[in-house]
Amino acid sequence: MNKILLCGCGNMGGAMLRGWMNSGVNTMDIMVLERKHFDRVKFDGITFISEITESLLKERIACIVIAVKPSHIEPLLTQLDPLIKLKPMILSVVAGKNTDQFSLYNNPVVRVMPNTPSAINQGNLVMYKNSYVDSGLKRFAESLMEPLGLNFWIEDESMMDLMTAVSGSGPAYVFYFMKLLKDRLIKGGIDPMLSDQLVLNLISGSVAYKKVTGKSLEDLIDQVTSPGGTTEAALNVLRDSGELDTVIHKALDAAIERSKNL
Ligand SMILES: NC(=O)c1ccc[n+]([C@@H]2O[C@H](COP(=O)([O-])OP(=O)(O)OC[C@H]3O[C@@H](n4cnc5c(N)ncnc54)[C@H](OP(=O)(O)O)[C@@H]3O)[C@@H](O)[C@H]2O)c1
């Protein structure tokens, strides 16, 4: 691996770093630019820096990974300017910011929409590249994303808003759904710890079952739904009222709209 500088080691940058470390990436190849200090102990062997120094400019940084909040980009890019001038590849995971915003000196830019399961190498990583990314750099970007999970390229950058809404934000929807189920169990008198385990096993068991059987979602729903039974009673409310479909579409549209306006 060529040297990479990860800028921002919070929720998402930290998840990617953890995923790289799990997959045996040489920690000597990664440097992290961060403002925080307390998390460093979690990333043994990684060099943390807090400013761009002359000696860093002499390092052969092949790729800058940008993982700060959209509102923190401008000061970061100003800070990184002497490094960006050297034309490394920029890999941005920033929601709502297109590749043009990072190609300050005609830099090759890869925009990625990851998600937090990248920390355990089970992420979704959707990639888009600008025209300065040649086949060697494309391969380099793939070599960085492959250890983190399922990854693929899209040709149309505007699709990133949809990918952000479904895949980038998606873990939060899953956890919210789990929380609703857990809260109902607790309300019904089940111990909170057991409620947590039951919901976790329900979701992980269902996902594993889907993977192993390879059946369609529709078939798997039918398998649980007997005519006149309990599942049908619940599905009549969930599905037939149309309210859940409407609310999910509204929620995704809100995320897409936010991504467009970040
Ligand atoms: N979280 C997700 O699930 C997710 C999913 C997909 C994409 N993303 C994208 O990932 C990016 C980061 O999100 P996040 O949730 O990881 O945010 P976060 O937890 O706030 O992490 C960002 C980190 O970058 C640091 N930082 C900001 N400016 C810096 C600078 N100039 N130099 C060094 N460090 C700096 C922040 O420090 P301070 O706290 O001191 O500001 C913070 O520790 C966002 O653009 C988001 O759109 C996130």
Coordinates of C-alpha atoms and ligand atoms in Angstrom, one line a residue:
M1 CA 0.0 0.0 0.0
N2 CA 1.2 3.6 -0.7
K3 CA 1.1 6.1 2.2
I4 CA -2.2 7.5 3.1
L5 CA -3.2 10.4 5.3
L6 CA -6.6 10.0 6.9
C7 CA -8.1 13.4 7.9
G8 CA -10.7 12.9 10.7
C9 CA -10.8 9.8 12.8
G10 CA -14.3 10.2 14.3
N11 CA -17.3 7.8 13.6
M12 CA -16.6 7.1 10.0
G13 CA -12.9 7.7 9.6
G14 CA -12.4 5.7 12.8
A15 CA -14.6 2.9 11.4
M16 CA -12.5 2.7 8.2
L17 CA -9.2 2.8 10.1
R18 CA -10.5 -0.1 12.3
G19 CA -11.5 -2.0 9.2
W20 CA -8.0 -1.5 7.6
M21 CA -6.3 -2.6 10.8
N22 CA -8.5 -5.7 11.1
S23 CA -7.6 -6.7 7.5
G24 CA -3.9 -6.6 8.2
V25 CA -3.0 -3.3 6.4
N26 CA 0.5 -2.2 7.3
T27 CA 0.0 0.5 10.0
M28 CA 3.2 2.2 8.9
D29 CA 1.4 3.2 5.7
I30 CA -1.3 5.2 7.5
M31 CA -1.1 8.5 9.2
V32 CA -4.0 10.3 10.8
L33 CA -4.6 14.0 11.0
E34 CA -6.9 14.7 14.0
R35 CA -7.8 17.3 16.5
K36 CA -8.8 14.8 19.3
H37 CA -6.3 13.0 21.4
F38 CA -8.4 10.6 23.5
D39 CA -9.1 8.0 20.9
R40 CA -5.5 7.4 19.9
V41 CA -5.0 4.6 22.3
K42 CA -7.6 2.5 20.4
F43 CA -5.4 2.6 17.3
D44 CA -2.1 1.2 18.4
G45 CA 0.7 1.6 15.9
I46 CA -0.9 4.4 13.9
T47 CA 0.9 7.8 13.7
F48 CA -1.4 10.7 14.7
I49 CA -0.5 14.2 13.7
S50 CA -2.2 17.5 14.3
E51 CA -0.7 19.7 11.7
I52 CA 0.9 19.7 8.2
T53 CA 4.6 20.0 8.7
E54 CA 7.5 20.4 6.3
S55 CA 8.6 16.8 6.9
L56 CA 5.1 15.6 6.1
L57 CA 5.3 17.3 2.7
K58 CA 8.4 15.3 2.0
E59 CA 6.6 12.0 2.7
R60 CA 5.2 10.3 -0.3
I61 CA 1.5 10.7 0.5
A62 CA -0.3 8.9 -2.3
C63 CA -3.8 9.4 -1.0
I64 CA -5.6 11.9 1.3
V65 CA -8.7 10.4 2.8
I66 CA -11.2 13.2 3.9
A67 CA -13.5 12.1 6.7
V68 CA -14.5 15.3 8.4
K69 CA -18.1 16.8 8.7
P70 CA -19.1 18.7 5.6
S71 CA -19.0 22.0 7.6
H72 CA -15.3 21.4 8.4
I73 CA -14.1 20.9 4.9
E74 CA -13.1 24.5 4.1
P75 CA -10.6 25.0 6.9
L76 CA -9.3 21.5 6.4
L77 CA -8.7 22.1 2.7
T78 CA -6.9 25.4 3.5
Q79 CA -4.7 23.5 6.0
L80 CA -4.0 20.7 3.4
D81 CA -3.3 23.1 0.5
P82 CA 0.5 22.6 0.4
L83 CA -0.1 18.9 0.3
I84 CA -3.0 19.0 -2.2
K85 CA -0.7 21.0 -4.6
L86 CA 1.5 17.9 -4.8
K87 CA -1.5 16.2 -6.5
P88 CA -2.1 13.1 -4.4
M89 CA -5.3 11.3 -5.0
I90 CA -8.1 12.6 -2.7
L91 CA -10.6 10.1 -1.4
S92 CA -13.6 11.8 0.1
V93 CA -16.3 10.1 2.2
V94 CA -18.0 13.4 2.9
A95 CA -21.8 13.3 2.2
G96 CA -23.2 15.8 -0.2
K97 CA -19.9 17.2 -1.5
N98 CA -19.1 16.4 -5.1
T99 CA -15.7 15.6 -6.6
D100 CA -15.2 19.1 -8.1
Q101 CA -14.9 20.5 -4.6
F102 CA -11.8 18.5 -3.9
S103 CA -10.0 18.6 -7.3
L104 CA -8.3 22.0 -6.5
Y105 CA -5.3 21.4 -8.6
N106 CA -6.9 18.9 -11.1
N107 CA -6.4 16.2 -8.4
P108 CA -7.7 12.7 -9.0
V109 CA -10.7 12.4 -6.7
V110 CA -12.6 9.3 -5.7
R111 CA -15.8 10.0 -3.8
V112 CA -16.9 7.1 -1.6
M113 CA -20.1 6.6 0.4
P114 CA -19.2 4.1 3.2
N115 CA -21.1 3.1 6.2
T116 CA -20.1 2.2 9.8
P117 CA -20.0 -1.6 9.4
S118 CA -16.8 -1.0 7.5
A119 CA -15.2 -1.2 11.0
I120 CA -15.9 -4.9 10.9
N121 CA -15.2 -5.3 7.2
Q122 CA -18.9 -5.6 6.4
G123 CA -19.5 -2.1 5.0
N124 CA -21.1 -1.0 1.8
L125 CA -18.8 1.3 -0.2
V126 CA -20.1 3.0 -3.2
M127 CA -17.5 4.7 -5.3
Y128 CA -17.4 7.4 -8.0
K129 CA -14.3 8.8 -9.7
N130 CA -13.5 12.0 -11.5
S131 CA -11.7 12.1 -14.9
Y132 CA -8.2 12.4 -13.4
V133 CA -8.4 9.0 -11.9
D134 CA -6.5 6.6 -14.3
S135 CA -6.7 2.8 -14.2
G136 CA -3.7 2.6 -11.7
L137 CA -5.4 5.0 -9.3
K138 CA -8.7 3.3 -9.7
R139 CA -7.1 0.0 -8.7
F140 CA -5.4 1.8 -5.8
A141 CA -8.8 3.1 -4.6
E142 CA -10.3 -0.4 -4.9
S143 CA -7.4 -1.8 -2.9
L144 CA -8.3 0.6 -0.1
M145 CA -12.1 -0.1 -0.2
E146 CA -12.0 -3.9 -0.8
P147 CA -10.9 -4.8 2.8
L148 CA -13.8 -2.8 4.2
G149 CA -16.7 -4.6 2.5
L150 CA -18.9 -4.7 -0.5
N151 CA -17.7 -2.1 -3.0
F152 CA -18.7 -1.0 -6.4
W153 CA -18.4 2.0 -8.8
I154 CA -21.2 4.2 -10.1
E155 CA -21.0 6.2 -13.2
D156 CA -23.4 9.0 -12.3
E157 CA -22.3 11.1 -9.4
S158 CA -25.9 12.3 -8.7
M159 CA -26.7 8.7 -7.6
M160 CA -24.6 9.4 -4.5
D161 CA -27.5 11.2 -2.9
L162 CA -29.6 8.0 -3.0
M163 CA -26.7 5.9 -1.9
T164 CA -26.1 8.2 1.0
A165 CA -29.8 8.1 2.0
V166 CA -30.1 4.3 1.8
S167 CA -26.6 2.9 2.5
G168 CA -24.6 5.6 4.4
S169 CA -27.4 6.5 6.8
G170 CA -29.0 3.0 6.6
P171 CA -27.4 1.5 9.8
A172 CA -29.2 4.1 11.8
Y173 CA -32.6 3.1 10.4
V174 CA -31.9 -0.6 11.2
F175 CA -30.9 0.3 14.7
Y176 CA -34.0 2.5 15.1
F177 CA -36.2 -0.3 14.1
M178 CA -34.4 -2.6 16.5
K179 CA -34.9 0.0 19.3
L180 CA -38.7 0.1 18.6
L181 CA -38.9 -3.7 18.9
K182 CA -36.7 -3.7 22.0
D183 CA -38.8 -0.9 23.7
R184 CA -42.0 -3.0 23.0
L185 CA -40.5 -6.0 24.7
I186 CA -39.4 -4.0 27.7
K187 CA -42.9 -2.4 27.9
G188 CA -44.3 -6.0 27.9
G189 CA -42.2 -6.8 30.9
I190 CA -39.1 -8.5 29.4
D191 CA -35.8 -7.8 31.0
P192 CA -33.9 -5.0 29.1
M193 CA -30.8 -7.1 28.6
L194 CA -32.8 -10.1 27.3
S195 CA -34.8 -7.7 25.1
D196 CA -31.6 -6.5 23.6
Q197 CA -30.3 -10.0 22.9
L198 CA -33.7 -11.1 21.5
V199 CA -33.8 -8.3 19.0
L200 CA -30.2 -8.6 18.0
N201 CA -30.6 -12.4 17.4
L202 CA -33.9 -11.7 15.5
I203 CA -32.1 -9.4 13.1
S204 CA -28.8 -11.3 12.7
G205 CA -30.7 -14.6 12.5
S206 CA -33.0 -13.3 9.8
V207 CA -30.1 -11.8 7.8
A208 CA -28.1 -15.0 8.0
Y209 CA -31.2 -17.1 7.0
K210 CA -31.8 -14.8 4.0
K211 CA -28.1 -15.3 3.0
V212 CA -28.1 -19.1 3.5
T213 CA -31.4 -19.8 1.8
G214 CA -30.9 -17.2 -1.0
K215 CA -34.7 -16.8 -1.1
S216 CA -36.3 -13.6 -2.1
L217 CA -37.6 -11.2 0.5
E218 CA -41.2 -11.8 -0.7
D219 CA -40.8 -15.6 -0.3
L220 CA -39.3 -15.2 3.2
I221 CA -42.2 -13.0 4.3
D222 CA -44.7 -15.5 2.9
Q223 CA -42.9 -18.3 4.8
V224 CA -43.8 -16.6 8.1
T225 CA -47.3 -15.5 7.2
S226 CA -50.1 -18.0 7.6
P227 CA -53.6 -16.9 6.6
G228 CA -55.4 -15.6 9.6
G229 CA -52.3 -15.8 11.8
T230 CA -50.4 -13.3 13.9
T231 CA -47.9 -12.2 11.3
E232 CA -50.7 -11.5 8.9
A233 CA -52.5 -9.4 11.5
A234 CA -49.4 -7.3 12.0
L235 CA -48.6 -7.1 8.2
N236 CA -52.2 -6.0 7.6
V237 CA -51.4 -2.9 9.7
L238 CA -47.8 -2.4 8.4
R239 CA -48.5 -3.1 4.7
D240 CA -52.1 -2.6 3.8
S241 CA -52.5 0.7 5.5
G242 CA -49.6 1.9 3.3
E243 CA -48.5 4.2 6.1
L244 CA -45.1 2.4 6.6
D245 CA -44.3 2.6 2.9
T246 CA -45.3 6.3 2.8
V247 CA -43.2 7.1 5.9
I248 CA -40.1 5.2 4.7
H249 CA -40.3 6.9 1.3
K250 CA -40.7 10.3 3.0
A251 CA -37.7 9.6 5.3
L252 CA -35.5 8.5 2.4
D253 CA -36.6 11.5 0.3
A254 CA -35.7 13.8 3.3
A255 CA -32.2 12.3 3.5
I256 CA -31.8 12.6 -0.3
E257 CA -32.8 16.2 -0.2
R258 CA -30.5 16.9 2.7
S259 CA -27.6 15.3 0.9
K260 CA -28.3 17.5 -2.1
N261 CA -28.2 20.6 0.0
L262 CA -25.3 19.9 2.4
Ligands
LIG1 N1 -21.0 8.6 10.5 C1 -21.4 7.9 9.5 O1 -22.1 6.9 9.6 C2 -21.1 8.3 8.0 C3 -21.4 7.5 7.0 C4 -21.0 7.9 5.7 C5 -20.3 9.1 5.5 N2 -20.0 9.8 6.5 C6 -19.2 11.1 6.3 O2 -18.1 11.0 7.1 C7 -17.6 12.3 7.5 C8 -17.3 12.3 8.9 O3 -18.5 12.0 9.7 P1 -18.3 11.5 11.2 O4 -19.7 11.0 11.6 O5 -17.2 10.5 11.2 O6 -17.9 12.8 11.9 P2 -17.1 13.0 13.3 O7 -17.4 11.8 14.2 O8 -17.4 14.3 13.8 O9 -15.6 12.8 12.9 C9 -14.9 13.8 12.2 C10 -13.6 14.0 13.0 O10 -12.8 14.9 12.2 C11 -12.2 15.9 13.1 N3 -11.8 17.1 12.4 C12 -12.6 18.1 11.9 N4 -11.8 19.0 11.3 C13 -10.5 18.6 11.4 C14 -9.3 19.2 11.0 N5 -9.2 20.3 10.3 N6 -8.2 18.5 11.2 C15 -8.2 17.3 11.9 N7 -9.3 16.7 12.4 C16 -10.5 17.4 12.1 C17 -13.2 16.1 14.1 O11 -12.7 16.7 15.3 P3 -13.7 17.7 16.2 O12 -14.7 16.7 16.8 O13 -12.8 18.4 17.1 O14 -14.4 18.6 15.2 C18 -13.8 14.7 14.3 O15 -13.0 14.0 15.3 C19 -18.8 13.3 7.1 O16 -18.5 14.1 6.1 C20 -20.0 12.3 6.8 O17 -20.8 12.9 5.8 C21 -20.3 9.5 7.8

